[in-house]
Short mmCIF file of C-alpha atoms in Angstrom, two decimals:
data_model
loop_
_atom_site.label_atom_id
_atom_site.label_comp_id
_atom_site.label_asym_id
_atom_site.label_seq_id
_atom_site.Cartn_x
_atom_site.Cartn_y
_atom_site.Cartn_z
CA MET A 244 4.79 -0.53 35.53
CA THR A 245 2.96 0.82 32.47
CA ASP A 246 6.04 0.11 30.36
CA VAL A 247 6.05 -3.51 31.48
CA VAL A 248 2.36 -3.89 30.60
CA TRP A 249 2.84 -2.36 27.14
CA GLY A 250 5.96 -4.47 26.64
CA LEU A 251 3.99 -7.62 27.46
CA LEU A 252 1.22 -6.56 25.11
CA ASP A 253 3.73 -5.93 22.31
CA LEU A 254 5.34 -9.31 22.94
CA LEU A 255 1.93 -11.03 22.78
CA LEU A 256 1.13 -9.15 19.54
CA ILE A 257 4.40 -10.24 17.93
CA LEU A 258 4.00 -13.87 19.02
CA ALA A 259 0.39 -13.98 17.78
CA LEU A 260 1.48 -12.38 14.50
CA LEU A 261 4.18 -15.00 13.98
CA ALA A 262 1.81 -17.83 14.90
CA LEU A 263 -0.83 -16.57 12.45
CA ALA A 264 1.76 -16.19 9.68
CA TRP A 265 2.96 -19.75 10.34
CA GLY A 266 -0.62 -21.05 10.39
CA SER A 267 -1.46 -19.25 7.16
CA LEU A 268 1.58 -20.70 5.37
CA ASN A 269 1.25 -24.22 6.77
CA SER A 270 -2.44 -24.90 7.26
CA ARG A 271 -3.54 -27.91 5.25
CA ASN A 272 -7.01 -26.50 4.75
CA LEU A 273 -6.84 -23.50 2.38
CA GLN A 274 -9.94 -21.87 3.84
CA ARG A 275 -8.33 -21.93 7.27
CA ALA A 276 -5.14 -20.49 5.74
CA VAL A 277 -7.12 -17.55 4.34
CA ILE A 278 -8.83 -16.91 7.68
CA TYR A 279 -5.41 -16.93 9.38
CA PHE A 280 -4.22 -14.43 6.76
CA ILE A 281 -7.13 -12.08 7.52
CA GLY A 282 -6.40 -12.36 11.24
CA PHE A 283 -2.75 -11.65 10.47
CA GLY A 284 -3.73 -8.46 8.63
CA LEU A 285 -5.88 -7.23 11.51
CA LEU A 286 -3.12 -7.87 14.08
CA LEU A 287 -0.60 -6.19 11.77
CA ALA A 288 -2.86 -3.11 11.76
CA LEU A 289 -2.66 -3.14 15.59
CA VAL A 290 1.14 -3.36 15.35
CA TRP A 291 1.14 -0.25 13.13
CA VAL A 292 -0.99 1.52 15.74
CA ARG A 293 1.59 0.57 18.39
CA LEU A 294 4.33 1.96 16.12
CA ARG A 295 2.30 5.21 15.98
CA ALA A 296 1.61 4.92 12.26
CA PRO A 297 -2.21 5.17 12.19
CA ASP A 298 -2.25 5.99 8.46
CA ILE A 299 -0.62 2.67 7.61
CA ALA A 300 -2.79 0.88 10.20
CA LEU A 301 -5.94 2.13 8.43
CA ALA A 302 -4.62 1.11 5.03
CA GLU A 303 -3.49 -2.30 6.32
CA ALA A 304 -6.86 -3.03 7.95
CA ALA A 305 -8.87 -1.90 4.89
CA ILE A 306 -6.68 -3.22 2.06
CA GLY A 307 -4.40 -5.83 3.66
CA ALA A 308 -6.98 -7.61 5.78
CA GLY A 309 -10.33 -6.57 4.29
CA LEU A 310 -10.06 -6.40 0.53
CA THR A 311 -7.21 -8.89 0.09
CA GLY A 312 -9.13 -11.27 2.35
CA ALA A 313 -12.24 -10.83 0.19
CA LEU A 314 -10.17 -11.46 -2.96
CA LEU A 315 -8.66 -14.64 -1.48
CA LEU A 316 -12.08 -15.91 -0.36
CA ALA A 317 -13.45 -15.23 -3.87
CA ALA A 318 -10.52 -17.17 -5.35
CA LEU A 319 -11.29 -20.05 -2.96
CA ARG A 320 -14.90 -20.00 -4.17
CA ASP A 321 -13.62 -20.32 -7.75
CA ALA A 322 -11.43 -23.26 -6.76
CA SER A 323 -14.18 -24.99 -4.78
CA HIS A 324 -15.85 -26.21 -8.01
CA SER A 325 -13.09 -28.73 -8.52
CA PRO A 326 -13.39 -31.19 -5.61
CA ASP A 327 -9.92 -31.49 -4.08
CA HIS A 328 -8.55 -28.02 -4.61
CA THR A 329 -9.32 -26.68 -1.15
CA ASP A 330 -6.77 -28.88 0.59
CA ARG A 331 -3.05 -28.79 0.08
CA PRO A 332 -1.17 -32.03 -0.49
CA ASP A 333 -0.26 -33.59 2.82
CA ARG A 334 3.43 -33.30 3.46
CA ALA A 335 5.17 -33.64 6.79
CA TRP A 336 7.38 -30.61 6.17
CA ARG A 337 5.54 -28.05 4.10
CA LEU A 338 8.19 -25.34 4.08
CA ASN A 339 10.36 -25.54 1.00
CA PRO A 340 13.96 -25.43 2.33
CA VAL A 341 15.57 -23.39 -0.48
CA PRO A 342 13.24 -20.34 -0.41
CA THR A 343 13.16 -20.57 3.39
CA LEU A 344 16.95 -20.38 3.65
CA LEU A 345 17.10 -17.62 1.03
CA SER A 346 14.44 -15.60 2.93
CA LEU A 347 16.28 -16.13 6.21
CA GLY A 348 19.51 -14.96 4.57
CA LEU A 349 17.75 -11.89 3.19
CA ALA A 350 16.25 -11.14 6.60
CA VAL A 351 19.69 -11.33 8.26
CA ALA A 352 21.24 -9.11 5.55
CA LEU A 353 18.43 -6.55 5.88
CA GLY A 354 18.79 -6.57 9.66
CA LEU A 355 22.55 -5.93 9.41
CA ALA A 356 21.99 -3.17 6.84
CA TYR A 357 19.40 -1.59 9.12
CA LEU A 358 21.75 -1.65 12.11
CA GLN A 359 24.49 -0.08 9.99
CA ALA A 360 22.10 2.58 8.67
CA LEU A 361 21.13 3.44 12.25
CA GLU A 362 24.79 4.15 13.02
CA ILE A 363 25.56 6.37 10.03
CA ALA A 364 22.29 8.26 9.57
CA ASP A 365 20.67 10.68 11.92
CA PRO A 366 17.26 9.00 12.20
CA GLN A 367 15.51 12.34 12.72
CA ARG A 368 16.84 13.94 9.54
CA LEU A 369 14.01 13.11 7.15
CA ALA A 370 11.33 13.83 9.70
CA VAL A 371 12.95 17.20 10.45
CA ALA A 372 13.06 18.04 6.74
CA VAL A 373 9.36 17.17 6.40
CA PHE A 374 8.29 19.20 9.43
CA SER A 375 10.36 22.24 8.43
CA HIS A 376 8.59 22.40 5.05
CA LEU A 377 5.16 21.35 6.27
CA GLU A 378 3.78 24.90 6.10
CA GLN A 379 4.40 25.16 2.36
CA SER A 380 2.85 21.76 1.62
CA GLY A 381 -0.77 22.93 1.80
CA VAL A 382 -1.73 20.28 4.41
CA SER A 383 -0.89 19.77 8.06
CA ASN A 384 -0.77 15.95 8.10
CA PRO A 385 2.91 15.12 7.46
CA VAL A 386 2.03 11.76 5.86
CA THR A 387 -0.26 13.43 3.31
CA ALA A 388 2.37 16.13 2.74
CA VAL A 389 4.93 13.45 1.82
CA LEU A 390 2.54 11.33 -0.26
CA LEU A 391 0.83 14.10 -2.23
CA ASN A 392 3.42 16.86 -2.30
CA PHE A 393 7.06 16.06 -1.48
CA ARG A 394 6.96 12.60 -3.06
CA ALA A 395 3.93 13.04 -5.33
CA TYR A 396 5.82 11.20 -8.10
CA ASP A 397 5.77 8.00 -6.07
CA THR A 398 2.04 8.24 -5.44
CA LEU A 399 1.34 8.94 -9.11
CA LEU A 400 3.32 5.83 -10.04
CA GLU A 401 1.55 3.77 -7.36
CA LEU A 402 -1.78 4.74 -8.91
CA ALA A 403 -0.39 3.81 -12.33
CA VAL A 404 0.65 0.40 -10.95
CA LEU A 405 -2.90 -0.17 -9.65
CA LEU A 406 -4.33 0.85 -13.03
CA THR A 407 -1.95 -1.49 -14.88
CA ALA A 408 -2.85 -4.38 -12.56
CA LEU A 409 -6.54 -3.76 -13.24
CA LEU A 410 -5.95 -3.68 -17.02
CA GLY A 411 -4.33 -7.09 -16.64
CA ILE A 412 -7.34 -8.41 -14.71
CA MET A 413 -9.76 -6.98 -17.29
CA ALA A 414 -7.78 -8.67 -20.05
CA LEU A 415 -8.27 -12.07 -18.40
CA GLY A 416 -11.90 -12.31 -19.48
CA GLN A 417 -15.40 -12.13 -18.08
CA ALA A 418 -16.18 -11.27 -14.48
CA ARG A 419 -16.80 -14.04 -11.94
CA PRO A 420 -20.41 -15.24 -11.83
CA ALA A 421 -22.63 -13.03 -9.73
CA TYR A 422 -23.74 -14.06 -6.26
CA ALA A 423 -27.28 -15.18 -5.54
CA GLN A 424 -29.70 -12.63 -4.13
CA ALA A 425 -29.04 -12.38 -0.39
CA GLY A 426 -31.67 -13.05 2.24
CA PRO A 427 -33.32 -10.19 4.15
CA VAL A 428 -30.69 -10.05 6.93
CA LEU A 429 -27.61 -9.57 4.72
CA ALA A 430 -29.47 -7.40 2.18
CA GLY A 431 -30.77 -5.21 5.01
CA LEU A 432 -27.33 -4.86 6.57
CA VAL A 433 -25.77 -3.93 3.22
CA GLN A 434 -28.49 -1.38 2.45
CA TRP A 435 -27.86 0.13 5.85
CA LEU A 436 -24.06 0.06 5.67
CA THR A 437 -23.53 1.34 2.11
CA PRO A 438 -24.51 5.00 2.74
CA LEU A 439 -22.52 4.93 5.98
CA LEU A 440 -19.43 3.62 4.15
CA ILE A 441 -19.75 6.35 1.51
CA LEU A 442 -20.03 8.97 4.25
CA VAL A 443 -17.03 7.62 6.20
CA SER A 444 -15.03 7.42 2.98
CA ALA A 445 -15.72 11.10 2.26
CA TYR A 446 -14.79 11.89 5.87
CA LEU A 447 -11.46 10.04 5.59
CA LEU A 448 -10.71 11.83 2.32
CA TRP A 449 -11.40 15.25 3.86
CA ILE A 450 -9.65 14.61 7.18
CA GLY A 451 -6.52 13.33 5.39
CA ALA A 452 -5.34 16.95 5.10
CA HIS A 453 -4.74 17.26 8.84
CA ALA A 454 -5.15 13.83 10.48
CA PRO A 455 -4.66 10.14 9.55
CA GLY A 456 -6.68 9.35 6.43
CA GLY A 457 -6.46 10.11 2.74
CA ALA A 458 -7.16 8.75 -0.70
CA PHE A 459 -6.02 5.14 -0.20
CA GLN A 460 -8.01 4.58 2.98
CA ALA A 461 -11.07 6.40 1.60
CA GLY A 462 -10.88 4.50 -1.70
CA ALA A 463 -10.54 1.15 0.09
CA LEU A 464 -13.66 1.85 2.20
CA LEU A 465 -15.63 2.85 -0.89
CA ALA A 466 -14.47 -0.34 -2.61
CA GLY A 467 -15.58 -2.24 0.52
CA ALA A 468 -19.08 -0.88 -0.06
CA GLY A 469 -18.84 -2.16 -3.65
CA VAL A 470 -17.72 -5.62 -2.49
CA LEU A 471 -20.65 -5.76 -0.01
CA LEU A 472 -23.14 -4.80 -2.74
CA ARG A 473 -21.68 -7.51 -4.98
CA LEU A 474 -21.83 -10.15 -2.20
CA ALA A 475 -25.46 -9.29 -1.48
CA GLY A 476 -26.27 -10.15 -5.10
CA PHE A 477 -28.10 -6.98 -6.10
CA PRO A 478 -28.70 -6.72 -9.86
CA ASP A 479 -25.48 -5.42 -11.49
CA SER A 480 -24.29 -4.95 -7.87
CA HIS A 481 -25.79 -1.41 -8.08
CA PHE A 482 -22.46 -0.29 -9.54
CA PRO A 483 -22.33 2.95 -11.56
CA ALA A 484 -22.97 2.64 -15.30
CA ALA A 485 -20.13 1.17 -17.36
CA LEU A 486 -19.05 4.54 -18.82
CA ILE A 487 -18.90 6.22 -15.39
CA LEU A 488 -17.03 3.25 -13.90
CA ARG A 489 -14.46 3.40 -16.72
CA GLY A 490 -14.07 7.13 -16.13
CA MET A 491 -13.56 6.48 -12.40
CA VAL A 492 -10.85 3.90 -13.10
CA ILE A 493 -8.68 6.39 -14.98
CA ALA A 494 -9.68 9.44 -12.90
CA GLY A 495 -6.81 9.26 -10.41
CA VAL A 496 -3.91 8.86 -12.82
CA SER A 497 -5.29 11.23 -15.46
CA LEU A 498 -6.10 14.09 -13.09
CA PHE A 499 -2.73 13.68 -11.34
CA LEU A 500 -0.94 13.83 -14.72
CA ALA A 501 -3.09 16.77 -15.90
CA VAL A 502 -2.21 18.80 -12.79
CA GLY A 503 1.49 18.01 -13.29
CA LEU A 504 1.42 18.97 -16.98
CA VAL A 505 -0.56 22.19 -16.42
CA LEU A 506 1.99 23.20 -13.78
CA MET A 507 4.75 22.59 -16.34
CA LEU A 508 2.88 24.71 -18.91
CA VAL A 509 2.72 27.67 -16.53
CA GLY A 510 6.47 27.40 -16.02
CA ARG A 511 6.82 25.41 -12.78
CA GLY A 512 8.25 21.91 -12.39
CA PHE A 513 6.15 18.75 -12.87
CA LEU A 514 3.85 18.48 -9.79
CA ASP A 515 5.61 21.48 -8.22
CA TYR A 516 2.53 23.10 -6.67
CA PRO A 517 2.53 26.85 -5.90
CA PRO A 518 2.26 26.95 -2.06
CA ALA A 519 -0.90 29.08 -2.14
CA TRP A 520 -2.68 26.49 -4.31
CA ALA A 521 -1.19 23.35 -2.82
CA GLY A 522 -4.06 22.56 -0.40
CA GLY A 523 -6.75 22.81 -3.07
CA LEU A 524 -4.75 20.89 -5.66
CA ILE A 525 -4.01 18.09 -3.17
CA LEU A 526 -7.71 17.78 -2.29
CA LEU A 527 -8.61 17.71 -6.01
CA ILE A 528 -6.05 15.00 -6.77
CA GLU A 529 -7.01 12.98 -3.70
CA THR A 530 -10.71 13.10 -4.62
CA ALA A 531 -9.97 11.76 -8.10
CA ALA A 532 -7.56 9.20 -6.65
CA THR A 533 -10.21 8.01 -4.14
CA LEU A 534 -12.68 7.37 -6.97
CA GLY A 535 -9.96 5.69 -9.03
CA ILE A 536 -8.77 3.41 -6.22
CA ALA A 537 -12.36 2.50 -5.29
CA ALA A 538 -13.32 1.60 -8.87
CA THR A 539 -10.07 -0.34 -9.38
CA LEU A 540 -10.46 -2.43 -6.23
CA MET A 541 -14.17 -3.09 -6.90
CA LEU A 542 -13.43 -4.28 -10.44
CA ALA A 543 -10.49 -6.36 -9.20
CA PHE A 544 -12.96 -8.17 -6.91
CA LEU A 545 -15.12 -8.91 -9.96
CA GLY A 546 -12.07 -10.64 -11.45
CA GLY A 547 -12.76 -9.64 -15.06
CA ARG A 548 -14.89 -7.48 -17.32
CA PRO A 549 -18.48 -7.00 -16.08
CA ALA A 550 -21.02 -8.49 -18.49
CA ALA A 551 -22.25 -5.02 -19.43
CA TRP A 552 -18.81 -4.15 -20.85
CA SER A 553 -18.58 -6.77 -23.56
CA LEU A 554 -18.73 -5.34 -27.07
CA ASP A 555 -21.68 -7.49 -28.15
CA THR A 556 -24.13 -6.17 -25.62
CA SER A 557 -26.99 -7.88 -27.43
CA THR A 558 -27.45 -11.46 -26.27
CA THR A 559 -24.54 -13.85 -25.90
CA GLY A 560 -22.83 -12.22 -22.95
CA ARG A 561 -26.02 -11.97 -20.94
CA ILE A 562 -27.12 -15.51 -21.62
CA GLN A 563 -23.72 -16.82 -20.57
CA ALA A 564 -23.80 -14.74 -17.41
CA ALA A 565 -27.30 -15.92 -16.61
CA ASP A 566 -26.24 -19.52 -17.14
CA MET A 567 -23.31 -19.10 -14.84
CA VAL A 568 -25.50 -17.57 -12.15
CA ARG A 569 -27.92 -20.47 -12.35
CA HIS A 570 -25.07 -22.92 -12.29
CA ASN A 571 -23.69 -21.32 -9.22
CA THR A 572 -26.61 -20.49 -6.95
CA GLY A 573 -26.43 -23.92 -5.35
CA ASP A 574 -23.54 -23.18 -3.03
CA ASN A 575 -24.24 -19.61 -2.12
CA PRO A 576 -24.91 -18.61 1.48
CA MET B 291 -15.43 8.05 41.32
CA THR B 292 -15.95 8.07 37.56
CA GLU B 293 -12.70 6.21 37.11
CA ILE B 294 -13.68 3.47 39.53
CA LEU B 295 -17.02 3.05 37.76
CA ALA B 296 -15.25 2.96 34.38
CA ALA B 297 -12.76 0.33 35.64
CA LEU B 298 -15.67 -1.76 36.97
CA LEU B 299 -17.52 -1.59 33.65
CA VAL B 300 -14.39 -2.47 31.64
CA THR B 301 -13.59 -5.40 33.97
CA LEU B 302 -17.16 -6.67 33.69
CA GLY B 303 -16.96 -6.35 29.90
CA LEU B 304 -13.70 -8.32 29.85
CA ALA B 305 -15.37 -11.07 31.91
CA PHE B 306 -17.94 -11.42 29.11
CA PHE B 307 -15.14 -11.63 26.55
CA ILE B 308 -13.37 -14.34 28.57
CA ALA B 309 -16.62 -16.28 28.93
CA GLY B 310 -17.25 -15.91 25.18
CA SER B 311 -13.75 -17.15 24.34
CA ILE B 312 -14.05 -20.14 26.69
CA GLY B 313 -17.43 -20.90 25.13
CA LEU B 314 -15.92 -20.74 21.65
CA LEU B 315 -13.26 -23.24 22.67
CA ARG B 316 -15.29 -25.58 24.87
CA LEU B 317 -18.88 -25.70 23.59
CA PRO B 318 -19.75 -28.80 21.55
CA ASP B 319 -21.33 -27.54 18.32
CA LEU B 320 -21.38 -24.56 15.98
CA TYR B 321 -24.71 -23.10 17.12
CA SER B 322 -23.84 -22.96 20.81
CA ARG B 323 -20.42 -21.51 19.92
CA LEU B 324 -22.10 -18.74 17.94
CA HIS B 325 -24.39 -18.16 20.91
CA ALA B 326 -21.35 -17.74 23.18
CA LEU B 327 -19.59 -15.38 20.75
CA THR B 328 -22.51 -13.00 20.37
CA LYS B 329 -22.54 -12.46 24.14
CA ALA B 330 -18.97 -11.17 23.96
CA ASP B 331 -19.76 -8.90 21.01
CA ASN B 332 -23.00 -7.45 22.33
CA VAL B 333 -22.76 -7.21 26.11
CA GLY B 334 -18.98 -7.42 26.50
CA LEU B 335 -18.19 -4.71 23.98
CA GLY B 336 -21.15 -2.64 25.22
CA LEU B 337 -19.80 -2.61 28.79
CA LEU B 338 -16.30 -1.87 27.49
CA VAL B 339 -17.58 1.05 25.42
CA MET B 340 -19.59 2.41 28.36
CA GLY B 341 -16.50 2.26 30.58
CA LEU B 342 -14.28 3.95 28.00
CA ALA B 343 -16.91 6.60 27.20
CA LEU B 344 -16.95 7.58 30.90
CA LEU B 345 -13.19 8.21 30.75
CA THR B 346 -13.32 10.79 27.95
CA ASP B 347 -14.37 14.41 28.35
CA ASP B 348 -15.11 14.82 24.67
CA PRO B 349 -18.75 13.86 23.93
CA PHE B 350 -17.84 13.43 20.25
CA ILE B 351 -15.38 10.64 21.10
CA ALA B 352 -18.01 9.00 23.34
CA LEU B 353 -20.47 9.10 20.42
CA LYS B 354 -17.86 7.53 18.13
CA LEU B 355 -17.35 4.72 20.67
CA VAL B 356 -21.09 4.06 20.78
CA LEU B 357 -21.15 4.04 16.97
CA ILE B 358 -18.40 1.39 16.96
CA TRP B 359 -20.49 -0.72 19.34
CA LEU B 360 -23.60 -0.41 17.16
CA LEU B 361 -21.65 -1.29 14.00
CA VAL B 362 -20.00 -4.32 15.59
CA MET B 363 -23.40 -5.52 16.87
CA ALA B 364 -24.99 -5.17 13.43
CA ALA B 365 -22.07 -6.91 11.69
CA SER B 366 -21.68 -9.70 14.24
CA SER B 367 -25.36 -10.57 14.45
CA ALA B 368 -25.66 -10.57 10.65
CA SER B 369 -22.58 -12.77 10.22
CA ALA B 370 -23.69 -15.13 13.02
CA HIS B 371 -27.00 -15.46 11.17
CA LEU B 372 -25.22 -16.18 7.86
CA ILE B 373 -22.90 -18.79 9.42
CA ALA B 374 -25.80 -20.55 11.15
CA GLN B 375 -27.94 -20.45 8.00
CA ARG B 376 -25.14 -21.96 5.92
CA ALA B 377 -24.56 -24.71 8.49
CA ARG B 378 -28.29 -25.47 8.66
CA ARG B 379 -28.51 -25.77 4.87
CA ARG B 380 -25.55 -28.13 4.83
CA GLU B 381 -27.15 -30.30 7.50
CA ARG B 382 -30.28 -30.60 5.40
CA GLY B 383 -28.10 -31.49 2.47
CA THR B 384 -29.42 -28.86 0.08
#
């Protein structure tokens, strides 16, 4: 009986997921498409929970639905200045047949490969390998053990990818115009939520050692606090000073690299932690990575260099920024 | 006994969610739809949380559930306010 109920629930989840994906791709109104996308991310997080992957569910909800949704809404706001950019051209059949067929072909090939892999490989093998070495990893959460110890290379490179993406965004130019000062309700909510978000972020970072959580989830929550501060239109969004923010951006990659290099200097492999030190080193790296991910995502939401970063700090940058704010206050909530 | 009470509370909470969803679909304008939605968020989720909190032995988990309820209430009332304010401004044409 319980199985049937869960099966029905899973079926409903999958159908709703497909419907939202279809709506997001095909909706004529771009704003509606973005809202469908955010709903899609939230349902996908539930699917990860059903697949017993709470770590990925947390990351999907925070980054996939939350921050990506905020980025897409900010991009829509940019586009809304030109009158007919929020609607897509009206076509009866909006799916392009060539990419659709190619994607379908890829999906079929991947499905066949997956079925074949199930036959040859013992699906438990990797999990068994992880659990048999968990004691030497310094943490008791197998996901953190894989991400920060067994496959630390991959995580280091992921952080480097994030950093590179941010450098690209910074190279594009000035940040988006600031938002108008929020009314008492939103400003009050943000003032109330920000300390809570910082606390929960620290909690997720700490608990990552033995339960679902870790640097990505903690960093995304911290960045969420930054996005809220920006949306509420506080002066300079109450972000840390430019120098500190720049330090935060490179903190994750540089500390990760430094740990790896120091370990090489003392005669071990790159990122080959001594088991006795592993727990402490992982917490150190994750703390730096949390700050790095948070700063990167916050700055990505700004969409360019903050005004305070321009080399000529004297007048021009500020005047331009002020002009843009004035120009833009008209359509702020 | 506790379980029956919990089931009753959860069922009652779900009724509020169903009413809120029907209101969202059927009510004529944005303000009355918002009005219907906040009932689901405040009372519906509150009853659901009370029912679920009865089912756990761990007071820490019960506290976390109550915290979720408080956060959802704060966020939903603030966003309902923002949506209504935006719509009102548009109506006035400013």
